[in-house]
Amino acid sequence: MSTDDLMEIHQLLARYAVTITKGDIDGLLKVFTSDGTYSAFGDTYPLDEFPALVAAAPKGLFLTGTAVIELDGDTATGTQPLCFVDHATHDMRIGYYNDTYVRTPDGWRLRTRAMTFIRRNGGHDSGRPHAFERNSA
């Protein structure tokens, strides 16, 4: 396991958290591969739908913990804890991301990111349907 690879992936994940917290959609999209996807709320969203999905979501602080990463050549998998704090109410949502990463000519990128929420009752799930509505065109 290369320390350089691990540091690069950890910086990639830090960029995800900072760019989404700041509302920097262009920066956020750069952490993904062009075929990247995000899964939550019972569905999987391709990268071209991500800006509208983020626009429909509550705003706040994405506080992430250190990810556990398993490297395998030019691919990797990982799990990263998350605590989201809503900016208006300071209500929190907690959970974790399950990720896949790939080494590209531009460095490591997220290929898939799947959110799992941890509920007060102890349940773990992908969430309820989101306010985002897909363009069916």
JSON list of C-alpha atoms in Angstrom, two decimals:
[
{"chain": "A", "resi": 1, "resn": "MET", "atom": "CA", "xyz": [0.00, 0.00, 0.00]},
{"chain": "A", "resi": 2, "resn": "SER", "atom": "CA", "xyz": [1.58, 3.27, -1.14]},
{"chain": "A", "resi": 3, "resn": "THR", "atom": "CA", "xyz": [1.59, 6.16, 1.30]},
{"chain": "A", "resi": 4, "resn": "ASP", "atom": "CA", "xyz": [1.53, 8.56, -1.67]},
{"chain": "A", "resi": 5, "resn": "ASP", "atom": "CA", "xyz": [-1.61, 6.89, -3.04]},
{"chain": "A", "resi": 6, "resn": "LEU", "atom": "CA", "xyz": [-3.31, 7.00, 0.35]},
{"chain": "A", "resi": 7, "resn": "MET", "atom": "CA", "xyz": [-2.46, 10.68, 0.82]},
{"chain": "A", "resi": 8, "resn": "GLU", "atom": "CA", "xyz": [-3.75, 11.51, -2.65]},
{"chain": "A", "resi": 9, "resn": "ILE", "atom": "CA", "xyz": [-7.05, 9.70, -2.00]},
{"chain": "A", "resi": 10, "resn": "HIS", "atom": "CA", "xyz": [-7.42, 11.39, 1.40]},
{"chain": "A", "resi": 11, "resn": "GLN", "atom": "CA", "xyz": [-6.85, 14.79, -0.25]},
{"chain": "A", "resi": 12, "resn": "LEU", "atom": "CA", "xyz": [-9.43, 13.87, -2.91]},
{"chain": "A", "resi": 13, "resn": "LEU", "atom": "CA", "xyz": [-11.96, 13.11, -0.15]},
{"chain": "A", "resi": 14, "resn": "ALA", "atom": "CA", "xyz": [-11.10, 16.36, 1.64]},
{"chain": "A", "resi": 15, "resn": "ARG", "atom": "CA", "xyz": [-11.75, 18.24, -1.64]},
{"chain": "A", "resi": 16, "resn": "TYR", "atom": "CA", "xyz": [-15.15, 16.52, -1.88]},
{"chain": "A", "resi": 17, "resn": "ALA", "atom": "CA", "xyz": [-16.14, 17.68, 1.63]},
{"chain": "A", "resi": 18, "resn": "VAL", "atom": "CA", "xyz": [-14.83, 21.23, 1.23]},
{"chain": "A", "resi": 19, "resn": "THR", "atom": "CA", "xyz": [-16.23, 21.84, -2.25]},
{"chain": "A", "resi": 20, "resn": "ILE", "atom": "CA", "xyz": [-19.71, 20.55, -1.43]},
{"chain": "A", "resi": 21, "resn": "THR", "atom": "CA", "xyz": [-19.74, 22.53, 1.84]},
{"chain": "A", "resi": 22, "resn": "LYS", "atom": "CA", "xyz": [-18.77, 25.72, -0.04]},
{"chain": "A", "resi": 23, "resn": "GLY", "atom": "CA", "xyz": [-21.23, 25.09, -2.89]},
{"chain": "A", "resi": 24, "resn": "ASP", "atom": "CA", "xyz": [-18.40, 24.78, -5.43]},
{"chain": "A", "resi": 25, "resn": "ILE", "atom": "CA", "xyz": [-20.10, 22.45, -7.92]},
{"chain": "A", "resi": 26, "resn": "ASP", "atom": "CA", "xyz": [-17.31, 22.70, -10.52]},
{"chain": "A", "resi": 27, "resn": "GLY", "atom": "CA", "xyz": [-14.75, 21.70, -7.91]},
{"chain": "A", "resi": 28, "resn": "LEU", "atom": "CA", "xyz": [-17.02, 18.93, -6.66]},
{"chain": "A", "resi": 29, "resn": "LEU", "atom": "CA", "xyz": [-17.43, 17.42, -10.13]},
{"chain": "A", "resi": 30, "resn": "LYS", "atom": "CA", "xyz": [-13.63, 17.31, -10.56]},
{"chain": "A", "resi": 31, "resn": "VAL", "atom": "CA", "xyz": [-13.27, 14.74, -7.77]},
{"chain": "A", "resi": 32, "resn": "PHE", "atom": "CA", "xyz": [-15.23, 12.20, -9.86]},
{"chain": "A", "resi": 33, "resn": "THR", "atom": "CA", "xyz": [-14.41, 10.27, -13.01]},
{"chain": "A", "resi": 34, "resn": "SER", "atom": "CA", "xyz": [-16.45, 11.30, -16.05]},
{"chain": "A", "resi": 35, "resn": "ASP", "atom": "CA", "xyz": [-18.58, 8.16, -15.60]},
{"chain": "A", "resi": 36, "resn": "GLY", "atom": "CA", "xyz": [-18.89, 8.68, -11.84]},
{"chain": "A", "resi": 37, "resn": "THR", "atom": "CA", "xyz": [-22.10, 8.09, -9.90]},
{"chain": "A", "resi": 38, "resn": "TYR", "atom": "CA", "xyz": [-23.60, 9.01, -6.54]},
{"chain": "A", "resi": 39, "resn": "SER", "atom": "CA", "xyz": [-26.10, 6.73, -4.81]},
{"chain": "A", "resi": 40, "resn": "ALA", "atom": "CA", "xyz": [-28.54, 7.78, -2.10]},
{"chain": "A", "resi": 41, "resn": "PHE", "atom": "CA", "xyz": [-32.24, 8.21, -1.50]},
{"chain": "A", "resi": 42, "resn": "GLY", "atom": "CA", "xyz": [-32.99, 4.87, -3.13]},
{"chain": "A", "resi": 43, "resn": "ASP", "atom": "CA", "xyz": [-31.42, 5.74, -6.48]},
{"chain": "A", "resi": 44, "resn": "THR", "atom": "CA", "xyz": [-28.14, 6.16, -8.36]},
{"chain": "A", "resi": 45, "resn": "TYR", "atom": "CA", "xyz": [-27.39, 9.47, -10.05]},
{"chain": "A", "resi": 46, "resn": "PRO", "atom": "CA", "xyz": [-24.96, 9.94, -12.94]},
{"chain": "A", "resi": 47, "resn": "LEU", "atom": "CA", "xyz": [-22.55, 12.86, -12.76]},
{"chain": "A", "resi": 48, "resn": "ASP", "atom": "CA", "xyz": [-24.60, 15.03, -15.16]},
{"chain": "A", "resi": 49, "resn": "GLU", "atom": "CA", "xyz": [-27.48, 15.00, -12.63]},
{"chain": "A", "resi": 50, "resn": "PHE", "atom": "CA", "xyz": [-25.27, 15.81, -9.66]},
{"chain": "A", "resi": 51, "resn": "PRO", "atom": "CA", "xyz": [-25.51, 19.65, -9.90]},
{"chain": "A", "resi": 52, "resn": "ALA", "atom": "CA", "xyz": [-29.33, 19.55, -9.77]},
{"chain": "A", "resi": 53, "resn": "LEU", "atom": "CA", "xyz": [-29.24, 16.95, -6.98]},
{"chain": "A", "resi": 54, "resn": "VAL", "atom": "CA", "xyz": [-26.91, 19.13, -4.88]},
{"chain": "A", "resi": 55, "resn": "ALA", "atom": "CA", "xyz": [-29.02, 22.23, -5.60]},
{"chain": "A", "resi": 56, "resn": "ALA", "atom": "CA", "xyz": [-32.11, 20.44, -4.22]},
{"chain": "A", "resi": 57, "resn": "ALA", "atom": "CA", "xyz": [-30.32, 19.22, -1.08]},
{"chain": "A", "resi": 58, "resn": "PRO", "atom": "CA", "xyz": [-30.04, 21.09, 2.24]},
{"chain": "A", "resi": 59, "resn": "LYS", "atom": "CA", "xyz": [-26.92, 23.22, 2.65]},
{"chain": "A", "resi": 60, "resn": "GLY", "atom": "CA", "xyz": [-24.46, 22.90, 5.48]},
{"chain": "A", "resi": 61, "resn": "LEU", "atom": "CA", "xyz": [-21.20, 21.47, 6.74]},
{"chain": "A", "resi": 62, "resn": "PHE", "atom": "CA", "xyz": [-19.99, 18.10, 5.45]},
{"chain": "A", "resi": 63, "resn": "LEU", "atom": "CA", "xyz": [-17.72, 16.92, 8.25]},
{"chain": "A", "resi": 64, "resn": "THR", "atom": "CA", "xyz": [-15.96, 13.73, 7.21]},
{"chain": "A", "resi": 65, "resn": "GLY", "atom": "CA", "xyz": [-13.70, 11.39, 9.10]},
{"chain": "A", "resi": 66, "resn": "THR", "atom": "CA", "xyz": [-10.63, 9.50, 7.95]},
{"chain": "A", "resi": 67, "resn": "ALA", "atom": "CA", "xyz": [-11.53, 6.89, 5.36]},
{"chain": "A", "resi": 68, "resn": "VAL", "atom": "CA", "xyz": [-10.47, 3.26, 5.50]},
{"chain": "A", "resi": 69, "resn": "ILE", "atom": "CA", "xyz": [-8.96, 2.54, 2.08]},
{"chain": "A", "resi": 70, "resn": "GLU", "atom": "CA", "xyz": [-8.13, -0.79, 0.41]},
{"chain": "A", "resi": 71, "resn": "LEU", "atom": "CA", "xyz": [-5.80, -0.32, -2.56]},
{"chain": "A", "resi": 72, "resn": "ASP", "atom": "CA", "xyz": [-5.62, -2.81, -5.42]},
{"chain": "A", "resi": 73, "resn": "GLY", "atom": "CA", "xyz": [-3.29, -1.51, -8.14]},
{"chain": "A", "resi": 74, "resn": "ASP", "atom": "CA", "xyz": [-5.03, 1.31, -10.00]},
{"chain": "A", "resi": 75, "resn": "THR", "atom": "CA", "xyz": [-8.34, 0.86, -8.17]},
{"chain": "A", "resi": 76, "resn": "ALA", "atom": "CA", "xyz": [-9.39, 1.09, -4.55]},
{"chain": "A", "resi": 77, "resn": "THR", "atom": "CA", "xyz": [-12.41, 0.87, -2.28]},
{"chain": "A", "resi": 78, "resn": "GLY", "atom": "CA", "xyz": [-13.11, 2.75, 0.89]},
{"chain": "A", "resi": 79, "resn": "THR", "atom": "CA", "xyz": [-15.55, 3.75, 3.60]},
{"chain": "A", "resi": 80, "resn": "GLN", "atom": "CA", "xyz": [-15.65, 7.26, 5.07]},
{"chain": "A", "resi": 81, "resn": "PRO", "atom": "CA", "xyz": [-17.78, 8.44, 8.02]},
{"chain": "A", "resi": 82, "resn": "LEU", "atom": "CA", "xyz": [-19.89, 11.59, 7.60]},
{"chain": "A", "resi": 83, "resn": "CYS", "atom": "CA", "xyz": [-21.65, 14.04, 9.89]},
{"chain": "A", "resi": 84, "resn": "PHE", "atom": "CA", "xyz": [-23.70, 16.61, 7.97]},
{"chain": "A", "resi": 85, "resn": "VAL", "atom": "CA", "xyz": [-24.79, 19.70, 9.92]},
{"chain": "A", "resi": 86, "resn": "ASP", "atom": "CA", "xyz": [-27.63, 21.73, 8.38]},
{"chain": "A", "resi": 87, "resn": "HIS", "atom": "CA", "xyz": [-26.63, 25.40, 8.18]},
{"chain": "A", "resi": 88, "resn": "ALA", "atom": "CA", "xyz": [-30.07, 26.77, 9.10]},
{"chain": "A", "resi": 89, "resn": "THR", "atom": "CA", "xyz": [-31.09, 24.48, 11.96]},
{"chain": "A", "resi": 90, "resn": "HIS", "atom": "CA", "xyz": [-27.84, 22.82, 12.99]},
{"chain": "A", "resi": 91, "resn": "ASP", "atom": "CA", "xyz": [-29.70, 19.49, 12.81]},
{"chain": "A", "resi": 92, "resn": "MET", "atom": "CA", "xyz": [-27.33, 16.64, 12.04]},
{"chain": "A", "resi": 93, "resn": "ARG", "atom": "CA", "xyz": [-27.41, 13.62, 9.79]},
{"chain": "A", "resi": 94, "resn": "ILE", "atom": "CA", "xyz": [-24.83, 10.92, 10.31]},
{"chain": "A", "resi": 95, "resn": "GLY", "atom": "CA", "xyz": [-23.71, 8.00, 8.22]},
{"chain": "A", "resi": 96, "resn": "TYR", "atom": "CA", "xyz": [-20.96, 6.87, 5.92]},
{"chain": "A", "resi": 97, "resn": "TYR", "atom": "CA", "xyz": [-19.95, 6.73, 2.29]},
{"chain": "A", "resi": 98, "resn": "ASN", "atom": "CA", "xyz": [-18.93, 3.52, 0.52]},
{"chain": "A", "resi": 99, "resn": "ASP", "atom": "CA", "xyz": [-16.65, 4.44, -2.36]},
{"chain": "A", "resi": 100, "resn": "THR", "atom": "CA", "xyz": [-14.75, 3.10, -5.33]},
{"chain": "A", "resi": 101, "resn": "TYR", "atom": "CA", "xyz": [-11.75, 4.98, -6.67]},
{"chain": "A", "resi": 102, "resn": "VAL", "atom": "CA", "xyz": [-9.70, 4.75, -9.83]},
{"chain": "A", "resi": 103, "resn": "ARG", "atom": "CA", "xyz": [-6.30, 6.14, -10.76]},
{"chain": "A", "resi": 104, "resn": "THR", "atom": "CA", "xyz": [-6.66, 8.37, -13.84]},
{"chain": "A", "resi": 105, "resn": "PRO", "atom": "CA", "xyz": [-4.08, 10.37, -15.82]},
{"chain": "A", "resi": 106, "resn": "ASP", "atom": "CA", "xyz": [-5.15, 13.32, -13.60]},
{"chain": "A", "resi": 107, "resn": "GLY", "atom": "CA", "xyz": [-4.71, 11.35, -10.36]},
{"chain": "A", "resi": 108, "resn": "TRP", "atom": "CA", "xyz": [-7.11, 9.40, -8.14]},
{"chain": "A", "resi": 109, "resn": "ARG", "atom": "CA", "xyz": [-10.82, 10.07, -8.62]},
{"chain": "A", "resi": 110, "resn": "LEU", "atom": "CA", "xyz": [-14.09, 8.81, -7.15]},
{"chain": "A", "resi": 111, "resn": "ARG", "atom": "CA", "xyz": [-15.90, 6.46, -9.52]},
{"chain": "A", "resi": 112, "resn": "THR", "atom": "CA", "xyz": [-18.81, 5.68, -7.18]},
{"chain": "A", "resi": 113, "resn": "ARG", "atom": "CA", "xyz": [-19.99, 7.13, -3.90]},
{"chain": "A", "resi": 114, "resn": "ALA", "atom": "CA", "xyz": [-22.92, 5.59, -2.03]},
{"chain": "A", "resi": 115, "resn": "MET", "atom": "CA", "xyz": [-24.42, 7.18, 1.08]},
{"chain": "A", "resi": 116, "resn": "THR", "atom": "CA", "xyz": [-25.70, 5.15, 4.02]},
{"chain": "A", "resi": 117, "resn": "PHE", "atom": "CA", "xyz": [-27.54, 7.02, 6.78]},
{"chain": "A", "resi": 118, "resn": "ILE", "atom": "CA", "xyz": [-27.49, 5.88, 10.41]},
{"chain": "A", "resi": 119, "resn": "ARG", "atom": "CA", "xyz": [-30.92, 6.35, 12.00]},
{"chain": "A", "resi": 120, "resn": "ARG", "atom": "CA", "xyz": [-31.76, 7.07, 15.63]},
{"chain": "A", "resi": 121, "resn": "ASN", "atom": "CA", "xyz": [-33.27, 3.59, 15.85]},
{"chain": "A", "resi": 122, "resn": "GLY", "atom": "CA", "xyz": [-29.89, 2.13, 14.82]},
{"chain": "A", "resi": 123, "resn": "GLY", "atom": "CA", "xyz": [-30.97, 1.28, 11.29]},
{"chain": "A", "resi": 124, "resn": "HIS", "atom": "CA", "xyz": [-28.69, 1.83, 8.31]},
{"chain": "A", "resi": 125, "resn": "ASP", "atom": "CA", "xyz": [-30.31, 2.75, 4.98]},
{"chain": "A", "resi": 126, "resn": "SER", "atom": "CA", "xyz": [-29.80, 4.73, 1.79]},
{"chain": "A", "resi": 127, "resn": "GLY", "atom": "CA", "xyz": [-32.37, 7.36, 2.73]},
{"chain": "A", "resi": 128, "resn": "ARG", "atom": "CA", "xyz": [-35.81, 8.44, 1.71]},
{"chain": "A", "resi": 129, "resn": "PRO", "atom": "CA", "xyz": [-36.61, 9.74, -1.78]},
{"chain": "A", "resi": 130, "resn": "HIS", "atom": "CA", "xyz": [-35.07, 13.16, -2.29]},
{"chain": "A", "resi": 131, "resn": "ALA", "atom": "CA", "xyz": [-36.67, 16.46, -3.28]},
{"chain": "A", "resi": 132, "resn": "PHE", "atom": "CA", "xyz": [-34.71, 16.20, -6.54]},
{"chain": "A", "resi": 133, "resn": "GLU", "atom": "CA", "xyz": [-36.84, 15.33, -9.55]},
{"chain": "A", "resi": 134, "resn": "ARG", "atom": "CA", "xyz": [-35.20, 13.86, -12.60]},
{"chain": "A", "resi": 135, "resn": "ASN", "atom": "CA", "xyz": [-35.68, 15.45, -15.98]},
{"chain": "A", "resi": 136, "resn": "SER", "atom": "CA", "xyz": [-37.46, 12.70, -17.88]},
{"chain": "A", "resi": 137, "resn": "ALA", "atom": "CA", "xyz": [-36.53, 14.13, -21.28]}
]
